[in-house]
mmCIF file of C-alpha atoms in Angstrom:
data_model
loop_
_atom_site.group_PDB
_atom_site.id
_atom_site.type_symbol
_atom_site.label_atom_id
_atom_site.label_comp_id
_atom_site.label_asym_id
_atom_site.label_seq_id
_atom_site.Cartn_x
_atom_site.Cartn_y
_atom_site.Cartn_z
ATOM 1 C CA UNK A 1 8.099 -17.697 18.288
ATOM 2 C CA UNK A 2 9.354 -14.588 16.975
ATOM 3 C CA UNK A 3 7.250 -12.615 14.000
ATOM 4 C CA UNK A 4 8.974 -12.334 10.526
ATOM 5 C CA UNK A 5 10.283 -8.927 10.148
ATOM 6 C CA UNK A 6 10.232 -9.397 6.251
ATOM 7 C CA UNK A 7 6.503 -10.140 6.423
ATOM 8 C CA UNK A 8 3.956 -7.824 7.606
ATOM 9 C CA UNK A 9 0.264 -7.716 6.910
ATOM 10 C CA UNK A 10 -2.583 -5.293 8.397
ATOM 11 C CA UNK A 11 -6.391 -4.675 7.962
ATOM 12 C CA UNK A 12 -8.953 -2.286 7.607
ATOM 13 C CA UNK A 13 -12.755 -2.543 7.922
ATOM 14 C CA UNK A 14 -14.277 -0.535 4.785
ATOM 15 C CA UNK A 15 -17.950 0.427 4.388
ATOM 16 C CA UNK A 16 -18.348 -1.164 0.934
ATOM 17 C CA UNK A 17 -18.753 -4.514 -0.888
ATOM 18 C CA UNK A 18 -15.661 -6.763 -1.374
ATOM 19 C CA UNK A 19 -16.098 -6.078 -5.299
ATOM 20 C CA UNK A 20 -15.947 -2.351 -4.830
ATOM 21 C CA UNK A 21 -12.926 -2.396 -2.763
ATOM 22 C CA UNK A 22 -11.279 -4.355 -5.684
ATOM 23 C CA UNK A 23 -12.292 -2.324 -8.183
ATOM 24 C CA UNK A 24 -10.404 0.454 -6.372
ATOM 25 C CA UNK A 25 -7.366 -1.126 -5.246
ATOM 26 C CA UNK A 26 -6.550 -3.226 -8.605
ATOM 27 C CA UNK A 27 -6.444 -0.002 -10.299
ATOM 28 C CA UNK A 28 -2.682 0.874 -10.149
ATOM 29 C CA UNK A 29 -3.354 4.146 -11.778
ATOM 30 C CA UNK A 30 -4.691 5.322 -8.621
ATOM 31 C CA UNK A 31 -2.242 3.898 -6.218
ATOM 32 C CA UNK A 32 -0.647 7.779 -5.911
ATOM 33 C CA UNK A 33 -4.169 8.517 -4.004
ATOM 34 C CA UNK A 34 -3.118 6.606 -1.024
ATOM 35 C CA UNK A 35 0.534 5.180 -0.968
ATOM 36 C CA UNK A 36 2.932 6.854 1.095
ATOM 37 C CA UNK A 37 5.691 6.331 -1.195
ATOM 38 C CA UNK A 38 4.362 5.636 -4.796
ATOM 39 C CA UNK A 39 3.625 8.686 -6.628
ATOM 40 C CA UNK A 40 1.951 7.201 -9.766
ATOM 41 C CA UNK A 41 1.842 4.094 -11.704
ATOM 42 C CA UNK A 42 1.011 3.071 -15.534
ATOM 43 C CA UNK A 43 0.057 -0.168 -17.267
ATOM 44 C CA UNK A 44 2.611 -1.317 -19.712
ATOM 45 C CA UNK A 45 0.784 -4.184 -21.590
ATOM 46 C CA UNK A 46 -2.734 -3.810 -20.218
ATOM 47 C CA UNK A 47 -5.429 -1.592 -19.420
ATOM 48 C CA UNK A 48 -6.608 -3.271 -16.183
ATOM 49 C CA UNK A 49 -5.568 -6.032 -13.489
ATOM 50 C CA UNK A 50 -5.049 -9.454 -15.088
ATOM 51 C CA UNK A 51 -2.457 -11.882 -14.259
ATOM 52 C CA UNK A 52 0.738 -11.436 -16.135
ATOM 53 C CA UNK A 53 -0.078 -7.743 -16.760
ATOM 54 C CA UNK A 54 3.066 -5.233 -16.206
ATOM 55 C CA UNK A 55 2.810 -1.964 -14.884
ATOM 56 C CA UNK A 56 5.803 0.695 -13.729
ATOM 57 C CA UNK A 57 5.583 2.344 -10.820
ATOM 58 C CA UNK A 58 7.071 5.897 -9.933
ATOM 59 C CA UNK A 59 8.287 6.280 -6.127
ATOM 60 C CA UNK A 60 9.678 8.765 -4.050
ATOM 61 C CA UNK A 61 10.942 9.369 -0.496
ATOM 62 C CA UNK A 62 13.191 12.447 0.836
ATOM 63 C CA UNK A 63 16.530 12.053 -1.101
ATOM 64 C CA UNK A 64 15.305 9.313 -3.309
ATOM 65 C CA UNK A 65 13.208 9.006 -6.342
ATOM 66 C CA UNK A 66 13.073 5.477 -8.092
ATOM 67 C CA UNK A 67 10.959 3.681 -10.527
ATOM 68 C CA UNK A 68 10.048 -0.528 -10.535
ATOM 69 C CA UNK A 69 8.238 -2.664 -12.718
ATOM 70 C CA UNK A 70 5.721 -5.070 -11.236
ATOM 71 C CA UNK A 71 3.816 -8.101 -12.430
ATOM 72 C CA UNK A 72 0.259 -8.935 -11.597
ATOM 73 C CA UNK A 73 0.029 -12.622 -9.862
ATOM 74 C CA UNK A 74 -3.019 -12.595 -8.409
ATOM 75 C CA UNK A 75 -6.350 -10.493 -9.820
ATOM 76 C CA UNK A 76 -9.511 -12.489 -8.205
ATOM 77 C CA UNK A 77 -12.071 -9.583 -8.351
ATOM 78 C CA UNK A 78 -13.674 -9.234 -4.918
ATOM 79 C CA UNK A 79 -11.097 -11.248 -3.074
ATOM 80 C CA UNK A 80 -7.160 -10.425 -4.006
ATOM 81 C CA UNK A 81 -5.073 -8.542 -6.172
ATOM 82 C CA UNK A 82 -1.164 -8.688 -5.623
ATOM 83 C CA UNK A 83 1.908 -8.100 -7.268
ATOM 84 C CA UNK A 84 5.703 -8.843 -7.337
ATOM 85 C CA UNK A 85 8.494 -6.229 -7.782
ATOM 86 C CA UNK A 86 11.304 -6.695 -10.210
ATOM 87 C CA UNK A 87 10.903 -10.799 -10.687
ATOM 88 C CA UNK A 88 10.018 -11.523 -7.015
ATOM 89 C CA UNK A 89 11.921 -8.981 -4.822
ATOM 90 C CA UNK A 90 8.589 -7.995 -3.229
ATOM 91 C CA UNK A 91 5.269 -9.164 -2.993
ATOM 92 C CA UNK A 92 2.733 -6.707 -2.312
ATOM 93 C CA UNK A 93 -1.011 -7.714 -2.136
ATOM 94 C CA UNK A 94 -4.701 -6.996 -0.985
ATOM 95 C CA UNK A 95 -7.284 -9.428 0.027
ATOM 96 C CA UNK A 96 -10.901 -8.813 0.781
ATOM 97 C CA UNK A 97 -13.257 -10.687 2.870
ATOM 98 C CA UNK A 98 -17.081 -9.851 3.629
ATOM 99 C CA UNK A 99 -17.331 -8.672 7.377
ATOM 100 C CA UNK A 100 -20.651 -7.405 8.330
ATOM 101 C CA UNK A 101 -22.033 -5.028 5.900
ATOM 102 C CA UNK A 102 -18.563 -4.202 4.660
ATOM 103 C CA UNK A 103 -15.256 -5.680 3.803
ATOM 104 C CA UNK A 104 -12.553 -6.607 5.873
ATOM 105 C CA UNK A 105 -9.297 -5.266 3.482
ATOM 106 C CA UNK A 106 -5.870 -6.868 4.159
ATOM 107 C CA UNK A 107 -2.557 -5.718 2.704
ATOM 108 C CA UNK A 108 0.477 -7.750 2.706
ATOM 109 C CA UNK A 109 4.058 -7.391 2.184
ATOM 110 C CA UNK A 110 6.927 -9.986 1.702
ATOM 111 C CA UNK A 111 10.585 -8.827 1.442
ATOM 112 C CA UNK A 112 12.037 -11.734 -0.558
ATOM 113 C CA UNK A 113 15.771 -13.000 -0.087
ATOM 114 C CA UNK A 114 16.361 -12.004 -3.749
ATOM 115 C CA UNK A 115 15.199 -8.440 -2.784
ATOM 116 C CA UNK A 116 16.903 -8.572 0.636
ATOM 117 C CA UNK A 117 20.391 -9.206 -1.240
ATOM 118 C CA UNK A 118 19.763 -6.524 -4.066
ATOM 119 C CA UNK A 119 19.390 -3.860 -1.570
ATOM 120 C CA UNK A 120 21.867 -5.097 0.979
ATOM 121 C CA UNK A 121 24.551 -5.135 -2.002
ATOM 122 C CA UNK A 122 23.464 -1.844 -3.334
ATOM 123 C CA UNK A 123 22.367 0.380 0.158
ATOM 124 C CA UNK A 124 23.751 -2.321 2.784
ATOM 125 C CA UNK A 125 22.116 -3.511 5.564
ATOM 126 C CA UNK A 126 20.709 -0.009 6.632
ATOM 127 C CA UNK A 127 18.806 -0.147 3.278
ATOM 128 C CA UNK A 128 17.302 -3.484 3.954
ATOM 129 C CA UNK A 129 16.324 -1.835 7.793
ATOM 130 C CA UNK A 130 14.978 0.947 5.982
ATOM 131 C CA UNK A 131 12.512 -1.106 3.484
ATOM 132 C CA UNK A 132 11.424 -3.085 6.572
ATOM 133 C CA UNK A 133 10.772 0.145 8.677
ATOM 134 C CA UNK A 134 8.787 1.687 5.545
ATOM 135 C CA UNK A 135 6.722 -1.330 5.064
ATOM 136 C CA UNK A 136 5.603 -1.848 8.604
ATOM 137 C CA UNK A 137 4.890 2.091 8.928
ATOM 138 C CA UNK A 138 3.384 2.583 5.663
ATOM 139 C CA UNK A 139 0.755 -0.230 5.351
ATOM 140 C CA UNK A 140 -1.589 1.118 8.116
ATOM 141 C CA UNK A 141 -1.463 4.538 6.873
ATOM 142 C CA UNK A 142 -2.230 3.250 3.260
ATOM 143 C CA UNK A 143 -5.144 1.218 4.334
ATOM 144 C CA UNK A 144 -6.128 4.404 6.086
ATOM 145 C CA UNK A 145 -6.333 6.448 3.234
ATOM 146 C CA UNK A 146 -7.994 3.629 1.031
ATOM 147 C CA UNK A 147 -10.657 3.527 3.340
ATOM 148 C CA UNK A 148 -11.305 7.405 3.085
ATOM 149 C CA UNK A 149 -11.286 7.228 -0.659
ATOM 150 C CA UNK A 150 -13.772 4.531 -0.773
ATOM 151 C CA UNK A 151 -15.813 5.815 1.775
ATOM 152 C CA UNK A 152 -15.833 9.227 0.478
#
């Protein structure tokens, strides 16, 4: 069976407790420290991760800058932090699981049909391909950077 190109996840082991990892990744104001494309984020109607809270992310890639509004859809300390971009166009998330003396941190991405349709209508099929390629290449880099931030 062929893998779904619109869904991707990768993991890294982090030398920290699941709660410590959660505290870092759920602080959206820090996402610019490790994300390849996110430059900064700020909370709109909350000061920390709670389900239903909204934040704006400011993103950049060569030749294009954009901002997105996201809603927190999972916020379970030590277990999961996830958000949906633009009313469900894309779902990004982190899960944490105890692993030996540390944590197995997994980042996941799902490019949903509404998001693919929007990108296709706005930027063509090349825009969809670019989003898929970006997610597949940036998630391992993001995880390595988060590990570095947490482990110091």
